């Protein structure tokens, strides 16, 4: 006669299975906290990219300087005079002339455009949004290379987090009770939007 | 706890440290000869659809998505737009003023006046700049390079 597990053994096997499920769910949950927060915050930020710049704070300043003393100055002195006039003391990266009589000076985080005839100055300053810029860098995988694989692992971890999450509890509050309705809603809502917009 | 800290430090160094100011973008450059930007702008029909490598100073970067830059030409007062697929390559704002070498396919955008106004308005929005529609006077033909790879010098 083949061996059949007793009710007690079956119960113990079930408990063991669920115990490991819950351990995996708990530890994956801890592991994913940091990245989930980064992805959530960055996700909201880049979702609204049409309305704002989630990476940089941009500032456009217009002013004017006296162009007369700039007339005929050699390049180095011209640059130094403009930088002094606009109060920029960071080092020059390079310069470009978009049109005759105009010069653009590139400073890290600031592009200074000067009309050498009129003295009109436009400064376009860009400052990375602290924290958010770095979160977007990771979330949108600007890093590529090794980060791509790390992000794949994280996605896989999320998959198992969701899967194990369904079986944490038994009974009315588990997947056979309230869990079934909530899981159904979680699957149904994206399907509804697909039906609505596609 | 120590192993976790070590792993976290290594990952942060490898990802943020080495790539926040990455020099290589997209696919590796494979052409051995460069074309002058002025040659492309003078005779665009000879280049449309062809893969080219060009070099110049990055004089403007898309502030919103880093999805385009302008490269200065070898001839004074000239520039060409370098467009990339959103997210595939993201040029940082700090690239302005640095020399860039770009490889990609030359393409043209032929636009009616209305489309050109729409396009210029979109560009100005991305730059966070005001836009005056009267600056567009008629149909436009824009020659640009759809880039697949780039190197930005420090």
mmCIF file of C-alpha atoms in Angstrom:
data_model
loop_
_atom_site.group_PDB
_atom_site.id
_atom_site.type_symbol
_atom_site.label_atom_id
_atom_site.label_comp_id
_atom_site.label_asym_id
_atom_site.label_seq_id
_atom_site.Cartn_x
_atom_site.Cartn_y
_atom_site.Cartn_z
ATOM 1 C CA UNK A 1 0.000 0.000 0.000
ATOM 2 C CA UNK A 2 1.503 3.359 -1.064
ATOM 3 C CA UNK A 3 2.434 5.734 1.707
ATOM 4 C CA UNK A 4 0.006 8.583 2.180
ATOM 5 C CA UNK A 5 0.839 11.584 4.273
ATOM 6 C CA UNK A 6 -1.340 12.005 7.281
ATOM 7 C CA UNK A 7 -3.408 15.154 7.741
ATOM 8 C CA UNK A 8 -0.855 16.351 10.239
ATOM 9 C CA UNK A 9 2.038 15.936 7.720
ATOM 10 C CA UNK A 10 0.047 17.705 4.991
ATOM 11 C CA UNK A 11 -0.597 20.594 7.333
ATOM 12 C CA UNK A 12 3.081 20.825 8.206
ATOM 13 C CA UNK A 13 4.060 20.825 4.479
ATOM 14 C CA UNK A 14 1.556 23.608 3.837
ATOM 15 C CA UNK A 15 2.897 25.618 6.735
ATOM 16 C CA UNK A 16 6.475 25.109 5.536
ATOM 17 C CA UNK A 17 5.629 26.250 2.021
ATOM 18 C CA UNK A 18 3.829 29.338 3.280
ATOM 19 C CA UNK A 19 6.591 30.054 5.766
ATOM 20 C CA UNK A 20 9.179 30.222 2.959
ATOM 21 C CA UNK A 21 6.793 32.241 0.793
ATOM 22 C CA UNK A 22 6.465 34.796 3.588
ATOM 23 C CA UNK A 23 10.199 34.880 4.269
ATOM 24 C CA UNK A 24 10.919 35.554 0.571
ATOM 25 C CA UNK A 25 8.162 38.179 0.454
ATOM 26 C CA UNK A 26 9.448 39.913 3.589
ATOM 27 C CA UNK A 27 13.119 39.993 2.561
ATOM 28 C CA UNK A 28 12.443 40.985 -1.050
ATOM 29 C CA UNK A 29 10.247 43.726 0.365
ATOM 30 C CA UNK A 30 13.079 45.068 2.495
ATOM 31 C CA UNK A 31 15.482 44.860 -0.455
ATOM 32 C CA UNK A 32 13.136 46.712 -2.779
ATOM 33 C CA UNK A 33 12.215 49.588 -0.448
ATOM 34 C CA UNK A 34 14.956 51.963 -1.611
ATOM 35 C CA UNK A 35 14.541 51.478 -5.334
ATOM 36 C CA UNK A 36 10.752 51.397 -5.140
ATOM 37 C CA UNK A 37 10.771 54.820 -3.488
ATOM 38 C CA UNK A 38 13.209 56.141 -6.102
ATOM 39 C CA UNK A 39 11.115 54.743 -8.958
ATOM 40 C CA UNK A 40 7.874 56.013 -7.409
ATOM 41 C CA UNK A 41 9.109 59.579 -6.852
ATOM 42 C CA UNK A 42 10.857 59.756 -10.223
ATOM 43 C CA UNK A 43 7.837 58.130 -11.878
ATOM 44 C CA UNK A 44 5.521 60.914 -10.729
ATOM 45 C CA UNK A 45 8.124 63.533 -11.711
ATOM 46 C CA UNK A 46 8.648 62.304 -15.270
ATOM 47 C CA UNK A 47 4.966 61.494 -15.784
ATOM 48 C CA UNK A 48 4.360 65.240 -15.880
ATOM 49 C CA UNK A 49 7.309 66.126 -18.128
ATOM 50 C CA UNK A 50 4.937 68.032 -20.431
ATOM 51 C CA UNK A 51 4.313 70.538 -17.640
ATOM 52 C CA UNK A 52 7.740 70.964 -16.093
ATOM 53 C CA UNK A 53 11.388 69.999 -16.331
ATOM 54 C CA UNK A 54 11.952 67.163 -13.841
ATOM 55 C CA UNK A 55 15.744 67.275 -14.172
ATOM 56 C CA UNK A 56 16.799 70.904 -14.223
ATOM 57 C CA UNK A 57 15.673 74.174 -12.746
ATOM 58 C CA UNK A 58 16.023 76.639 -15.615
ATOM 59 C CA UNK A 59 16.477 80.339 -15.182
ATOM 60 C CA UNK A 60 16.615 82.904 -17.981
ATOM 61 C CA UNK A 61 18.077 86.276 -17.006
ATOM 62 C CA UNK A 62 18.223 89.259 -19.312
ATOM 63 C CA UNK A 63 20.428 92.249 -18.634
ATOM 64 C CA UNK A 64 22.694 94.628 -20.494
ATOM 65 C CA UNK A 65 26.298 95.706 -20.347
ATOM 66 C CA UNK A 66 28.087 98.677 -21.861
ATOM 67 C CA UNK A 67 29.365 97.386 -25.226
ATOM 68 C CA UNK A 68 31.757 100.305 -25.904
ATOM 69 C CA UNK A 69 34.706 99.090 -23.804
ATOM 70 C CA UNK A 70 34.430 95.646 -25.442
ATOM 71 C CA UNK A 71 35.109 97.062 -28.902
ATOM 72 C CA UNK A 72 38.337 95.754 -30.416
ATOM 73 C CA UNK A 73 39.405 93.788 -27.350
ATOM 74 C CA UNK A 74 41.444 90.638 -28.010
ATOM 75 C CA UNK A 75 39.510 87.403 -27.343
ATOM 76 C CA UNK A 76 40.895 86.635 -23.864
ATOM 77 C CA UNK A 77 40.270 90.167 -22.612
ATOM 78 C CA UNK A 78 36.828 90.271 -24.233
ATOM 79 C CA UNK A 79 35.798 87.087 -22.430
ATOM 80 C CA UNK A 80 37.249 88.294 -19.134
ATOM 81 C CA UNK A 81 35.459 91.644 -19.481
ATOM 82 C CA UNK A 82 32.084 90.010 -20.200
ATOM 83 C CA UNK A 83 32.420 87.531 -17.338
ATOM 84 C CA UNK A 84 33.354 90.333 -14.953
ATOM 85 C CA UNK A 85 30.460 92.498 -16.180
ATOM 86 C CA UNK A 86 27.868 89.769 -15.541
ATOM 87 C CA UNK A 87 29.476 88.698 -12.256
ATOM 88 C CA UNK A 88 30.369 85.198 -13.394
ATOM 89 C CA UNK A 89 33.549 83.935 -11.798
ATOM 90 C CA UNK A 90 33.476 80.261 -12.730
ATOM 91 C CA UNK A 91 35.899 79.087 -15.442
ATOM 92 C CA UNK A 92 34.979 79.325 -19.115
ATOM 93 C CA UNK A 93 34.453 75.988 -20.887
ATOM 94 C CA UNK A 94 34.466 77.432 -24.407
ATOM 95 C CA UNK A 95 32.782 80.000 -26.638
ATOM 96 C CA UNK A 96 30.918 80.186 -29.939
ATOM 97 C CA UNK A 97 29.807 82.926 -32.256
ATOM 98 C CA UNK A 98 26.282 82.198 -33.548
ATOM 99 C CA UNK A 99 26.123 85.365 -35.662
ATOM 100 C CA UNK A 100 28.474 88.236 -36.507
ATOM 101 C CA UNK A 101 28.592 90.563 -33.502
ATOM 102 C CA UNK A 102 27.317 87.919 -31.084
ATOM 103 C CA UNK A 103 29.152 85.628 -28.724
ATOM 104 C CA UNK A 104 28.090 82.744 -26.501
ATOM 105 C CA UNK A 105 30.172 81.873 -23.479
ATOM 106 C CA UNK A 106 29.754 78.416 -21.973
ATOM 107 C CA UNK A 107 30.223 78.077 -18.242
ATOM 108 C CA UNK A 108 29.176 74.911 -16.413
ATOM 109 C CA UNK A 109 25.479 75.461 -15.752
ATOM 110 C CA UNK A 110 25.320 78.823 -17.510
ATOM 111 C CA UNK A 111 25.285 79.913 -21.154
ATOM 112 C CA UNK A 112 25.879 83.638 -21.584
ATOM 113 C CA UNK A 113 24.812 85.131 -24.921
ATOM 114 C CA UNK A 114 26.008 88.670 -25.605
ATOM 115 C CA UNK A 115 25.146 91.016 -28.440
ATOM 116 C CA UNK A 116 28.398 92.914 -28.797
ATOM 117 C CA UNK A 117 26.691 95.786 -30.637
ATOM 118 C CA UNK A 118 23.826 96.491 -28.248
ATOM 119 C CA UNK A 119 25.254 95.013 -25.049
ATOM 120 C CA UNK A 120 22.150 92.859 -24.513
ATOM 121 C CA UNK A 121 22.933 89.822 -22.356
ATOM 122 C CA UNK A 122 20.900 86.650 -21.910
ATOM 123 C CA UNK A 123 21.982 84.133 -19.311
ATOM 124 C CA UNK A 124 20.448 80.670 -19.412
ATOM 125 C CA UNK A 125 21.204 78.968 -16.153
ATOM 126 C CA UNK A 126 20.474 75.325 -15.505
ATOM 127 C CA UNK A 127 20.721 73.768 -12.083
ATOM 128 C CA UNK A 128 20.111 70.045 -11.606
ATOM 129 C CA UNK A 129 17.234 69.404 -9.211
ATOM 130 C CA UNK A 130 18.943 67.930 -6.178
ATOM 131 C CA UNK A 131 17.933 64.336 -5.552
ATOM 132 C CA UNK A 132 15.345 64.223 -8.314
ATOM 133 C CA UNK A 133 17.994 64.545 -11.049
ATOM 134 C CA UNK A 134 19.830 61.518 -9.634
ATOM 135 C CA UNK A 135 16.599 59.544 -9.169
ATOM 136 C CA UNK A 136 15.591 60.193 -12.784
ATOM 137 C CA UNK A 137 19.091 59.216 -13.879
ATOM 138 C CA UNK A 138 18.560 55.791 -12.340
ATOM 139 C CA UNK A 139 14.862 55.373 -13.103
ATOM 140 C CA UNK A 140 15.208 56.266 -16.795
ATOM 141 C CA UNK A 141 18.376 54.168 -17.053
ATOM 142 C CA UNK A 142 20.621 56.950 -18.292
ATOM 143 C CA UNK A 143 23.456 55.038 -16.683
ATOM 144 C CA UNK A 144 23.035 52.009 -18.997
ATOM 145 C CA UNK A 145 25.895 49.468 -18.618
ATOM 146 C CA UNK A 146 25.838 47.581 -15.293
ATOM 147 C CA UNK A 147 22.801 49.482 -14.044
ATOM 148 C CA UNK A 148 20.652 47.903 -16.796
ATOM 149 C CA UNK A 149 21.255 44.450 -15.289
ATOM 150 C CA UNK A 150 20.736 45.687 -11.765
ATOM 151 C CA UNK A 151 17.421 47.267 -12.781
ATOM 152 C CA UNK A 152 16.411 43.980 -14.447
ATOM 153 C CA UNK A 153 17.111 42.172 -11.185
ATOM 154 C CA UNK A 154 15.001 44.714 -9.356
ATOM 155 C CA UNK A 155 12.140 44.170 -11.830
ATOM 156 C CA UNK A 156 12.422 40.439 -11.270
ATOM 157 C CA UNK A 157 12.376 40.993 -7.518
ATOM 158 C CA UNK A 158 9.199 43.076 -7.881
ATOM 159 C CA UNK A 159 7.625 40.258 -9.887
ATOM 160 C CA UNK A 160 8.306 37.765 -7.086
ATOM 161 C CA UNK A 161 7.267 40.313 -4.480
ATOM 162 C CA UNK A 162 3.862 40.551 -6.147
ATOM 163 C CA UNK A 163 3.614 36.811 -6.632
ATOM 164 C CA UNK A 164 4.513 35.894 -3.059
ATOM 165 C CA UNK A 165 2.375 38.746 -1.748
ATOM 166 C CA UNK A 166 -0.756 36.966 -2.962
ATOM 167 C CA UNK A 167 -0.084 33.975 -0.715
ATOM 168 C CA UNK A 168 1.014 35.618 2.525
ATOM 169 C CA UNK A 169 -2.340 35.108 4.232
ATOM 170 C CA UNK A 170 -4.848 32.287 4.252
ATOM 171 C CA UNK A 171 -8.602 32.427 4.638
ATOM 172 C CA UNK A 172 -10.988 35.335 4.185
ATOM 173 C CA UNK A 173 -8.241 37.910 3.878
ATOM 174 C CA UNK A 174 -6.128 35.732 1.587
ATOM 175 C CA UNK A 175 -6.187 35.126 -2.143
ATOM 176 C CA UNK A 176 -9.357 33.045 -1.872
ATOM 177 C CA UNK A 177 -11.220 35.886 -0.133
ATOM 178 C CA UNK A 178 -10.703 39.628 -0.175
ATOM 179 C CA UNK A 179 -7.342 39.132 -1.931
ATOM 180 C CA UNK A 180 -9.067 37.764 -5.011
ATOM 181 C CA UNK A 181 -11.188 40.902 -5.378
ATOM 182 C CA UNK A 182 -8.255 43.278 -4.864
ATOM 183 C CA UNK A 183 -6.008 41.298 -7.214
ATOM 184 C CA UNK A 184 -8.793 41.284 -9.786
ATOM 185 C CA UNK A 185 -9.137 45.061 -9.454
ATOM 186 C CA UNK A 186 -5.360 45.483 -9.883
ATOM 187 C CA UNK A 187 -5.433 43.493 -13.110
ATOM 188 C CA UNK A 188 -8.738 44.935 -14.295
ATOM 189 C CA UNK A 189 -7.857 48.636 -13.925
ATOM 190 C CA UNK A 190 -5.027 48.633 -16.490
ATOM 191 C CA UNK A 191 -7.210 46.576 -18.822
ATOM 192 C CA UNK A 192 -9.968 49.176 -18.441
ATOM 193 C CA UNK A 193 -7.581 51.977 -19.459
ATOM 194 C CA UNK A 194 -6.380 49.914 -22.414
ATOM 195 C CA UNK A 195 -9.994 49.532 -23.507
ATOM 196 C CA UNK A 196 -10.582 53.257 -22.946
ATOM 197 C CA UNK A 197 -7.568 54.656 -24.795
ATOM 198 C CA UNK A 198 -6.434 52.096 -27.356
ATOM 199 C CA UNK B 1 25.708 44.358 7.796
ATOM 200 C CA UNK B 2 29.196 45.029 6.445
ATOM 201 C CA UNK B 3 28.779 43.028 3.184
ATOM 202 C CA UNK B 4 25.615 45.004 2.387
ATOM 203 C CA UNK B 5 27.439 48.300 2.845
ATOM 204 C CA UNK B 6 30.335 47.120 0.657
ATOM 205 C CA UNK B 7 28.005 45.939 -2.136
ATOM 206 C CA UNK B 8 25.970 49.154 -1.954
ATOM 207 C CA UNK B 9 29.131 51.293 -2.123
ATOM 208 C CA UNK B 10 30.454 49.367 -5.136
ATOM 209 C CA UNK B 11 27.140 49.658 -6.987
ATOM 210 C CA UNK B 12 26.788 53.363 -6.266
ATOM 211 C CA UNK B 13 30.366 54.000 -7.386
ATOM 212 C CA UNK B 14 29.967 51.967 -10.563
ATOM 213 C CA UNK B 15 26.656 53.441 -11.554
ATOM 214 C CA UNK B 16 26.638 57.039 -10.404
ATOM 215 C CA UNK B 17 30.345 57.681 -10.190
ATOM 216 C CA UNK B 18 31.396 56.459 -13.589
ATOM 217 C CA UNK B 19 28.352 57.346 -15.627
ATOM 218 C CA UNK B 20 26.891 60.584 -14.298
ATOM 219 C CA UNK B 21 29.347 62.364 -16.583
ATOM 220 C CA UNK B 22 29.700 59.561 -19.111
ATOM 221 C CA UNK B 23 31.682 60.387 -22.228
ATOM 222 C CA UNK B 24 30.286 57.700 -24.503
ATOM 223 C CA UNK B 25 26.641 57.727 -25.470
ATOM 224 C CA UNK B 26 24.662 55.108 -27.361
ATOM 225 C CA UNK B 27 26.365 52.716 -29.738
ATOM 226 C CA UNK B 28 30.122 52.753 -30.350
ATOM 227 C CA UNK B 29 31.293 54.873 -33.280
ATOM 228 C CA UNK B 30 32.424 52.692 -36.168
ATOM 229 C CA UNK B 31 33.257 55.046 -39.049
ATOM 230 C CA UNK B 32 36.904 55.952 -39.476
ATOM 231 C CA UNK B 33 36.440 59.142 -41.490
ATOM 232 C CA UNK B 34 34.619 62.320 -40.574
ATOM 233 C CA UNK B 35 32.548 64.541 -42.818
ATOM 234 C CA UNK B 36 32.561 68.333 -42.510
ATOM 235 C CA UNK B 37 29.264 69.738 -41.297
ATOM 236 C CA UNK B 38 29.572 72.503 -43.888
ATOM 237 C CA UNK B 39 29.732 69.845 -46.647
ATOM 238 C CA UNK B 40 26.492 68.288 -45.398
ATOM 239 C CA UNK B 41 24.749 71.658 -45.228
ATOM 240 C CA UNK B 42 26.041 72.681 -48.683
ATOM 241 C CA UNK B 43 25.034 69.458 -50.418
ATOM 242 C CA UNK B 44 22.441 67.749 -48.218
ATOM 243 C CA UNK B 45 21.043 65.628 -51.050
ATOM 244 C CA UNK B 46 24.400 63.846 -51.324
ATOM 245 C CA UNK B 47 24.167 62.774 -47.690
ATOM 246 C CA UNK B 48 20.499 62.154 -46.896
ATOM 247 C CA UNK B 49 20.053 58.552 -45.761
ATOM 248 C CA UNK B 50 23.790 58.029 -45.346
ATOM 249 C CA UNK B 51 25.631 57.292 -42.120
ATOM 250 C CA UNK B 52 28.211 59.954 -41.300
ATOM 251 C CA UNK B 53 30.499 60.936 -38.474
ATOM 252 C CA UNK B 54 30.813 64.635 -37.635
ATOM 253 C CA UNK B 55 32.549 66.652 -34.960
ATOM 254 C CA UNK B 56 31.996 70.070 -33.473
ATOM 255 C CA UNK B 57 31.339 72.018 -30.321
ATOM 256 C CA UNK B 58 28.083 71.301 -28.514
ATOM 257 C CA UNK B 59 26.460 74.707 -28.371
ATOM 258 C CA UNK B 60 22.957 73.813 -27.192
ATOM 259 C CA UNK B 61 21.338 70.898 -25.357
ATOM 260 C CA UNK B 62 17.674 69.954 -25.016
ATOM 261 C CA UNK B 63 16.985 70.982 -21.434
ATOM 262 C CA UNK B 64 13.950 68.769 -20.986
ATOM 263 C CA UNK B 65 14.946 65.353 -22.245
ATOM 264 C CA UNK B 66 18.544 65.724 -23.453
ATOM 265 C CA UNK B 67 17.220 64.368 -26.749
ATOM 266 C CA UNK B 68 18.993 66.779 -29.105
ATOM 267 C CA UNK B 69 22.034 68.972 -29.286
ATOM 268 C CA UNK B 70 23.346 71.478 -31.781
ATOM 269 C CA UNK B 71 26.888 71.004 -33.029
ATOM 270 C CA UNK B 72 28.833 73.971 -34.342
ATOM 271 C CA UNK B 73 29.982 73.685 -37.936
ATOM 272 C CA UNK B 74 33.547 73.975 -39.203
ATOM 273 C CA UNK B 75 32.331 77.213 -40.890
ATOM 274 C CA UNK B 76 31.580 80.261 -38.743
ATOM 275 C CA UNK B 77 28.009 80.953 -37.601
ATOM 276 C CA UNK B 78 26.729 77.537 -38.698
ATOM 277 C CA UNK B 79 25.300 74.649 -36.718
ATOM 278 C CA UNK B 80 23.494 71.363 -37.232
ATOM 279 C CA UNK B 81 20.950 69.609 -35.071
ATOM 280 C CA UNK B 82 21.753 66.171 -33.733
ATOM 281 C CA UNK B 83 18.603 64.259 -32.779
ATOM 282 C CA UNK B 84 18.469 61.065 -30.784
ATOM 283 C CA UNK B 85 15.636 58.754 -29.806
ATOM 284 C CA UNK B 86 14.240 59.914 -26.443
ATOM 285 C CA UNK B 87 15.830 57.907 -23.655
ATOM 286 C CA UNK B 88 18.250 55.976 -25.859
ATOM 287 C CA UNK B 89 20.841 58.722 -25.540
ATOM 288 C CA UNK B 90 20.422 61.495 -22.988
ATOM 289 C CA UNK B 91 22.822 64.409 -23.364
ATOM 290 C CA UNK B 92 23.476 66.236 -20.076
ATOM 291 C CA UNK B 93 23.175 70.018 -19.904
ATOM 292 C CA UNK B 94 26.827 70.094 -18.841
ATOM 293 C CA UNK B 95 27.803 69.059 -22.396
ATOM 294 C CA UNK B 96 27.421 72.681 -23.589
ATOM 295 C CA UNK B 97 30.759 74.064 -24.713
ATOM 296 C CA UNK B 98 32.393 70.648 -24.991
ATOM 297 C CA UNK B 99 33.575 69.056 -28.209
ATOM 298 C CA UNK B 100 31.416 66.221 -29.478
ATOM 299 C CA UNK B 101 31.857 63.531 -32.102
ATOM 300 C CA UNK B 102 28.622 62.080 -33.377
ATOM 301 C CA UNK B 103 27.694 59.274 -35.711
ATOM 302 C CA UNK B 104 24.322 58.845 -37.352
ATOM 303 C CA UNK B 105 22.184 59.149 -40.451
ATOM 304 C CA UNK B 106 21.552 62.434 -42.223
ATOM 305 C CA UNK B 107 17.852 63.172 -42.564
ATOM 306 C CA UNK B 108 15.663 66.038 -43.662
ATOM 307 C CA UNK B 109 12.511 67.528 -42.231
ATOM 308 C CA UNK B 110 10.442 69.202 -44.923
ATOM 309 C CA UNK B 111 7.793 71.321 -43.234
ATOM 310 C CA UNK B 112 5.052 73.699 -44.245
ATOM 311 C CA UNK B 113 5.080 77.108 -42.540
ATOM 312 C CA UNK B 114 2.445 75.951 -40.041
ATOM 313 C CA UNK B 115 4.384 72.788 -39.203
ATOM 314 C CA UNK B 116 7.600 74.810 -38.915
ATOM 315 C CA UNK B 117 5.942 77.183 -36.420
ATOM 316 C CA UNK B 118 4.754 74.192 -34.414
ATOM 317 C CA UNK B 119 8.228 72.631 -34.522
ATOM 318 C CA UNK B 120 10.027 75.835 -33.522
ATOM 319 C CA UNK B 121 7.536 76.423 -30.714
ATOM 320 C CA UNK B 122 8.178 72.903 -29.405
ATOM 321 C CA UNK B 123 11.962 73.478 -29.529
ATOM 322 C CA UNK B 124 11.610 76.777 -27.663
ATOM 323 C CA UNK B 125 9.461 75.076 -25.012
ATOM 324 C CA UNK B 126 12.108 72.413 -24.513
ATOM 325 C CA UNK B 127 14.720 75.135 -24.129
ATOM 326 C CA UNK B 128 12.477 77.111 -21.793
ATOM 327 C CA UNK B 129 12.721 80.090 -24.129
ATOM 328 C CA UNK B 130 10.109 82.486 -25.518
ATOM 329 C CA UNK B 131 9.019 81.963 -29.123
ATOM 330 C CA UNK B 132 7.975 84.492 -31.738
ATOM 331 C CA UNK B 133 6.015 82.838 -34.617
ATOM 332 C CA UNK B 134 6.849 85.769 -36.928
ATOM 333 C CA UNK B 135 10.437 84.482 -37.104
ATOM 334 C CA UNK B 136 9.145 81.658 -39.331
ATOM 335 C CA UNK B 137 8.555 83.198 -42.740
ATOM 336 C CA UNK B 138 7.767 80.205 -44.926
ATOM 337 C CA UNK B 139 8.228 76.498 -45.582
ATOM 338 C CA UNK B 140 11.355 75.036 -44.031
ATOM 339 C CA UNK B 141 13.727 72.259 -44.877
ATOM 340 C CA UNK B 142 15.798 71.213 -41.892
ATOM 341 C CA UNK B 143 18.827 69.012 -42.312
ATOM 342 C CA UNK B 144 19.783 67.119 -39.194
ATOM 343 C CA UNK B 145 21.573 63.990 -38.085
ATOM 344 C CA UNK B 146 19.723 61.172 -36.398
ATOM 345 C CA UNK B 147 22.496 59.983 -34.103
ATOM 346 C CA UNK B 148 23.072 56.490 -32.785
ATOM 347 C CA UNK B 149 26.313 57.142 -30.932
ATOM 348 C CA UNK B 150 28.340 60.042 -29.592
ATOM 349 C CA UNK B 151 31.455 60.879 -27.645
ATOM 350 C CA UNK B 152 31.595 64.062 -25.592
ATOM 351 C CA UNK B 153 35.045 65.225 -24.606
ATOM 352 C CA UNK B 154 35.723 66.550 -21.136
#
